[in-house]
CSV table of C-alpha atoms in Angstrom, one decimal:
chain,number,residue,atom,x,y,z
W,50,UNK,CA,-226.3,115.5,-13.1
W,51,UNK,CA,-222.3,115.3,-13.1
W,52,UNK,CA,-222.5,111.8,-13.5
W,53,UNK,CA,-224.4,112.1,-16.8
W,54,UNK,CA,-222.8,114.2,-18.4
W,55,UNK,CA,-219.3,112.5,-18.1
W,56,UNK,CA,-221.2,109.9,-19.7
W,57,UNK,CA,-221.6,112.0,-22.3
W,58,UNK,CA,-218.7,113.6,-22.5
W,59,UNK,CA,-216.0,113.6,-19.8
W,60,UNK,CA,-215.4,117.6,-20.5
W,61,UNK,CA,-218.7,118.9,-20.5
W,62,UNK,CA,-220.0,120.6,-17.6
W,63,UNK,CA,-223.4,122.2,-17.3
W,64,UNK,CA,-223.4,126.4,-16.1
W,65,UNK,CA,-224.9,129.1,-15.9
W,66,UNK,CA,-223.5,131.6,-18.5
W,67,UNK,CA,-223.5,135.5,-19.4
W,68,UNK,CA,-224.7,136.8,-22.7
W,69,UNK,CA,-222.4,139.1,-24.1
W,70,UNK,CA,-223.5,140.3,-27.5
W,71,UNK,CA,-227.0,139.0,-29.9
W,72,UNK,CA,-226.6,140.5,-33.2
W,73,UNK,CA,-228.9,140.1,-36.2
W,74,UNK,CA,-226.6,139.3,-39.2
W,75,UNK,CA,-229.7,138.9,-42.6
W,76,UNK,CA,-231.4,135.9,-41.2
W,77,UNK,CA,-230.0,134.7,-38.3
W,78,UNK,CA,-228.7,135.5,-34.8
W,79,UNK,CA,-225.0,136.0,-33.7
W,80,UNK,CA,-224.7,135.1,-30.5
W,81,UNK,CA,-221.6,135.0,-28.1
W,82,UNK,CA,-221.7,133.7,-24.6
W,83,UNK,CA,-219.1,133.9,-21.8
W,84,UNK,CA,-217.9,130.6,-20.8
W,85,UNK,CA,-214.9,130.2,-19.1
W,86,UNK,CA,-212.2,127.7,-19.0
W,87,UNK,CA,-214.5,125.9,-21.7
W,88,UNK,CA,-213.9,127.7,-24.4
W,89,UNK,CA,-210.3,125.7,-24.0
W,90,UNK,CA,-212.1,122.0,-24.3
W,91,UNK,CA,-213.9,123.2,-27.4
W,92,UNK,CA,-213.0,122.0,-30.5
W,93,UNK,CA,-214.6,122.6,-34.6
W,94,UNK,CA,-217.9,120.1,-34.5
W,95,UNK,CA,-218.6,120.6,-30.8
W,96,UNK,CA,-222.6,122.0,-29.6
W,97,UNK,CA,-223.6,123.0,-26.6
W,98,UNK,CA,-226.9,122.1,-25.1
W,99,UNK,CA,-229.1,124.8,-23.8
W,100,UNK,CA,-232.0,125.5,-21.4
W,101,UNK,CA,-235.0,127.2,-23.1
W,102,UNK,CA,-237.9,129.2,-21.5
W,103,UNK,CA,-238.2,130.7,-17.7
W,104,UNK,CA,-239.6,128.3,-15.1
W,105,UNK,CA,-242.7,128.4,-15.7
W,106,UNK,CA,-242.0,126.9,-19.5
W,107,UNK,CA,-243.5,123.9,-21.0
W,108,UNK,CA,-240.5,123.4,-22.9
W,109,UNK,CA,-238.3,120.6,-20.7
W,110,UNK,CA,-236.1,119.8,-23.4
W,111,UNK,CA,-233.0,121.5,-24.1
W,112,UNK,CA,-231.8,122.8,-27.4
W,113,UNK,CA,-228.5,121.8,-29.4
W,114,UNK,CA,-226.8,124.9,-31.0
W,115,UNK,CA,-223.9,124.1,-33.3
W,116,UNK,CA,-220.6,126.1,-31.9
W,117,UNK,CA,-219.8,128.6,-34.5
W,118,UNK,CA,-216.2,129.3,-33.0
W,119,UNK,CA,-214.6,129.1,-29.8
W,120,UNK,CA,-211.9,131.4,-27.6
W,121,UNK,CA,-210.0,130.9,-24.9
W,122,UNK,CA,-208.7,134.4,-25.0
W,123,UNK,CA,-209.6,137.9,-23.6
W,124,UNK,CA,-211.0,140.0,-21.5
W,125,UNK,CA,-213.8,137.6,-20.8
W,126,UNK,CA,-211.5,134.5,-19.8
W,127,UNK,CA,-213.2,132.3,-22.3
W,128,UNK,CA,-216.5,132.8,-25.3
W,129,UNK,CA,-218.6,130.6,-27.7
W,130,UNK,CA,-220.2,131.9,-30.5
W,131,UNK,CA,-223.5,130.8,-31.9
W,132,UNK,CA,-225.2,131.3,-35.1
W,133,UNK,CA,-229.2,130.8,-34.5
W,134,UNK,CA,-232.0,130.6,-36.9
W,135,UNK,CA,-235.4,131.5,-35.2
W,136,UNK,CA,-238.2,129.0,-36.0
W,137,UNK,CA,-239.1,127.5,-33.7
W,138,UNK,CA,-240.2,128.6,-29.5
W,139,UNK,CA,-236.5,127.3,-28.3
W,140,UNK,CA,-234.4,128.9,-30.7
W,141,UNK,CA,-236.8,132.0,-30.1
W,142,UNK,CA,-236.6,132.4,-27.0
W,143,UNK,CA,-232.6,132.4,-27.3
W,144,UNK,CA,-232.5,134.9,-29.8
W,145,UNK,CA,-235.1,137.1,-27.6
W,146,UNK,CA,-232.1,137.1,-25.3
W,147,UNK,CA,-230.4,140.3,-24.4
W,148,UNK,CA,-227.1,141.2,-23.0
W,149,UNK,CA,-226.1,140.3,-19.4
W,150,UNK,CA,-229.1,137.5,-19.3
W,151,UNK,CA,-227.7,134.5,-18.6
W,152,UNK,CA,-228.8,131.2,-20.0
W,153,UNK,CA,-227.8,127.7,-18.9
W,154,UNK,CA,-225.7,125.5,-20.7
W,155,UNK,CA,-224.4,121.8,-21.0
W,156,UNK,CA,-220.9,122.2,-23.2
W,157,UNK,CA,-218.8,121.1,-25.0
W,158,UNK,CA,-220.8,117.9,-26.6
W,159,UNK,CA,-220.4,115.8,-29.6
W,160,UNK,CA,-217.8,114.9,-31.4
W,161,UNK,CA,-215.3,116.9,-33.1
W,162,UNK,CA,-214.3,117.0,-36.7
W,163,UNK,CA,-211.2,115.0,-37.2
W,164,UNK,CA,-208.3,117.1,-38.4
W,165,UNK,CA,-205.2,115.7,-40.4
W,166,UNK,CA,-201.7,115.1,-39.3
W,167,UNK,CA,-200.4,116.7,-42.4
W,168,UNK,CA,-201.6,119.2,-44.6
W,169,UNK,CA,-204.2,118.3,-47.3
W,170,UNK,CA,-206.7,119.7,-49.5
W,171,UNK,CA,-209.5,120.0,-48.0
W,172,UNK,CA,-213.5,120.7,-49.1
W,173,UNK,CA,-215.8,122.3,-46.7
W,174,UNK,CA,-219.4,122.0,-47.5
W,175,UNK,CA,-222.6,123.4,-45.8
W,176,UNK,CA,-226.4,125.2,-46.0
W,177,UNK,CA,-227.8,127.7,-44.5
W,178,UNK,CA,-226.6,128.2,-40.8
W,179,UNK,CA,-225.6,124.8,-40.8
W,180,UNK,CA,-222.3,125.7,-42.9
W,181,UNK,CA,-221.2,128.3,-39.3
W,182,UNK,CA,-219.3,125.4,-37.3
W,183,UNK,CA,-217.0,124.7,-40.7
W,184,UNK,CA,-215.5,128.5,-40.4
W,185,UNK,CA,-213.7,127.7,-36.8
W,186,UNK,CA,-212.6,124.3,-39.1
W,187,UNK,CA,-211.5,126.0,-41.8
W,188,UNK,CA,-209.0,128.1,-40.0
W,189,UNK,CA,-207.8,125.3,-38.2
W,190,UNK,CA,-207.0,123.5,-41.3
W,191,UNK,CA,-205.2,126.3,-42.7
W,192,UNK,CA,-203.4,127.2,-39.4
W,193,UNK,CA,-201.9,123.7,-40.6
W,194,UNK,CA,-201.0,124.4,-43.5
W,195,UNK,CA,-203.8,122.8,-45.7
W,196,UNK,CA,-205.5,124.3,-49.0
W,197,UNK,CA,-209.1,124.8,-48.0
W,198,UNK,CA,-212.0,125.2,-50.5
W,199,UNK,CA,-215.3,125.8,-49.4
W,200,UNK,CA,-219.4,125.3,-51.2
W,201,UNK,CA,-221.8,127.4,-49.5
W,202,UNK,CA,-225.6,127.1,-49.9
W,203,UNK,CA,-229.4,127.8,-49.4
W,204,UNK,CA,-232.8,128.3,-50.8
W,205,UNK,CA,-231.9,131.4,-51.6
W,206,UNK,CA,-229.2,134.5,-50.8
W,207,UNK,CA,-230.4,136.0,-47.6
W,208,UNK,CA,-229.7,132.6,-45.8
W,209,UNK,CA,-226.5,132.1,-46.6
W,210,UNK,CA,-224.8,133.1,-43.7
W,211,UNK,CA,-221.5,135.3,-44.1
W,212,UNK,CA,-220.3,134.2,-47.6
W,213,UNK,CA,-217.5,137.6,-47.2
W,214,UNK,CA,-216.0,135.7,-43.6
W,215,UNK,CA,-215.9,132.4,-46.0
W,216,UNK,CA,-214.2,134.0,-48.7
W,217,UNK,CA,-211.6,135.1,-46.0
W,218,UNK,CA,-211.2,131.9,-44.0
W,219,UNK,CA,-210.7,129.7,-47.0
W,220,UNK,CA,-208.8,130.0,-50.7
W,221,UNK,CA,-211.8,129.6,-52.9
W,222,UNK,CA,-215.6,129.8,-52.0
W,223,UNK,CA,-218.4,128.8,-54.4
W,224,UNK,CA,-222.1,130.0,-53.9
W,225,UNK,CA,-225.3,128.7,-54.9
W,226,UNK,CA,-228.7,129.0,-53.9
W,227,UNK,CA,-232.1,127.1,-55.4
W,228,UNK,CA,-233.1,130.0,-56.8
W,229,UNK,CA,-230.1,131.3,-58.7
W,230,UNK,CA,-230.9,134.6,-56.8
W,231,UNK,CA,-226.9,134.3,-56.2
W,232,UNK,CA,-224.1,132.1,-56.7
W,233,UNK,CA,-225.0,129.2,-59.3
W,234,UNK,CA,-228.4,127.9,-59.0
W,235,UNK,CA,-228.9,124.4,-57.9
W,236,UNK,CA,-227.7,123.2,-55.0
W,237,UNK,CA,-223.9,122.2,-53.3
W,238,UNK,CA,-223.7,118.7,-54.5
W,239,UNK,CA,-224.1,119.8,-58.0
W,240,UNK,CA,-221.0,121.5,-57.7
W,241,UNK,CA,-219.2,119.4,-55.9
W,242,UNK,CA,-218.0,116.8,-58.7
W,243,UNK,CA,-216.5,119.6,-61.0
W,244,UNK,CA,-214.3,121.0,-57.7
W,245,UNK,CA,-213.5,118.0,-56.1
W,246,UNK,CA,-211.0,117.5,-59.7
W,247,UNK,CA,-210.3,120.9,-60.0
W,248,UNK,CA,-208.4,121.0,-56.6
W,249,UNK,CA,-207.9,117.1,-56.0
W,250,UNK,CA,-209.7,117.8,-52.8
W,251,UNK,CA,-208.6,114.8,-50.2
W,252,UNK,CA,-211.2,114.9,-47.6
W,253,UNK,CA,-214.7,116.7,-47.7
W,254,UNK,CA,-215.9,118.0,-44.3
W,255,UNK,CA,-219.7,118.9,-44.1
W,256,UNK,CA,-222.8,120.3,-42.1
């Protein structure tokens, strides 16, 4: 097993982790997990890999979870949080998980978002639960210095997750949902011409 996943990724390393908190927040499931020295590997763009079901499971497959935001700080030495939508039985049975379980893990995988040298303006662009790993970008960028807009969307309000955090991480957010139940109706692209000019974004970042 070591052997593949440094093929993978030479800092990944599978474990056996604690849950620490599984809150519902509108649609979806906020949920930390207490990792260790691995929160320190973890970068904006990283997912984790994790083992679904008890033993006697038909599900063999693991499950990729996008990392919401990672810290190498406090009292737990290390923690990754997850934002999880539950459709379907994988993603279930994660957000069926209660405090002090433990669930296994393969982290940190994939590859990062690639952050500027210098300070630039920067659009951030995501749906749904997609749009959680962008808020760990976004403060990196502006820990940098960079001007950070951000285009949140969904089919409609409730799955938008945390539009308040994104007006806090970034200088200006924009809403809109299918429906026009808040925001502008349409979708993020349709939006994304008129700001793009309006704040000569340089790079667009999205998930």
């Amino acid at each position: 097993m070591d052997r593949v996943v440094k093929t993978i990724n030479p800092k990944a390393q599978q474990r056996d982790v604690e849950v620490l908190s599984n809150k519902k927040v509108g649609a979806y499931h906020h949920i930390v997990l207490a990792v260790g020295d691995l929160a320190i590997a973890t970068r904006p763009g990283n997912f984790v890999a994790i083992s679904v079901g008890d033993a006697m499971s038909n599900t063999i497959l693991r499950r990729a979870f996008a990392i919401y935001r990672a810290s190498d700080r406090g009292q737990y030495g290390g923690t990754i949080e997850l934002v999880v939508a539950p459709h379907g039985l994988g993603s279930r049975w994660l957000c069926a998980r209660q405090i002090h379980d433990r669930v296994n893990i393969v982290a940190p995988l994939g590859t990062s978002f690639g952050i500027p040298t210098e300070p630039v303006n920067a659009l951030l662009v995501g749906g749904g639960y997609g749009a959680a790993p962008l808020f760990g970008l976004a403060e990196v960028l502006k820990s940098q210095g960079s001007r950070v807009d951000m285009i949140l969307g969904a089919s409609v309000a409730g799955k938008i997750y945390a539009p308040l955090e994104g007006k806090r991480s970034v200088n200006t957010t924009t809403l809109t949902t299918e429906d026009g139940s808040t925001g502008i109706k349409g979708r993020v692209t349709d939006v994304m011409p008129a700001l793009i000019e309006k704040h000569k974004s340089e790079i667009i970042y999205s998930c």
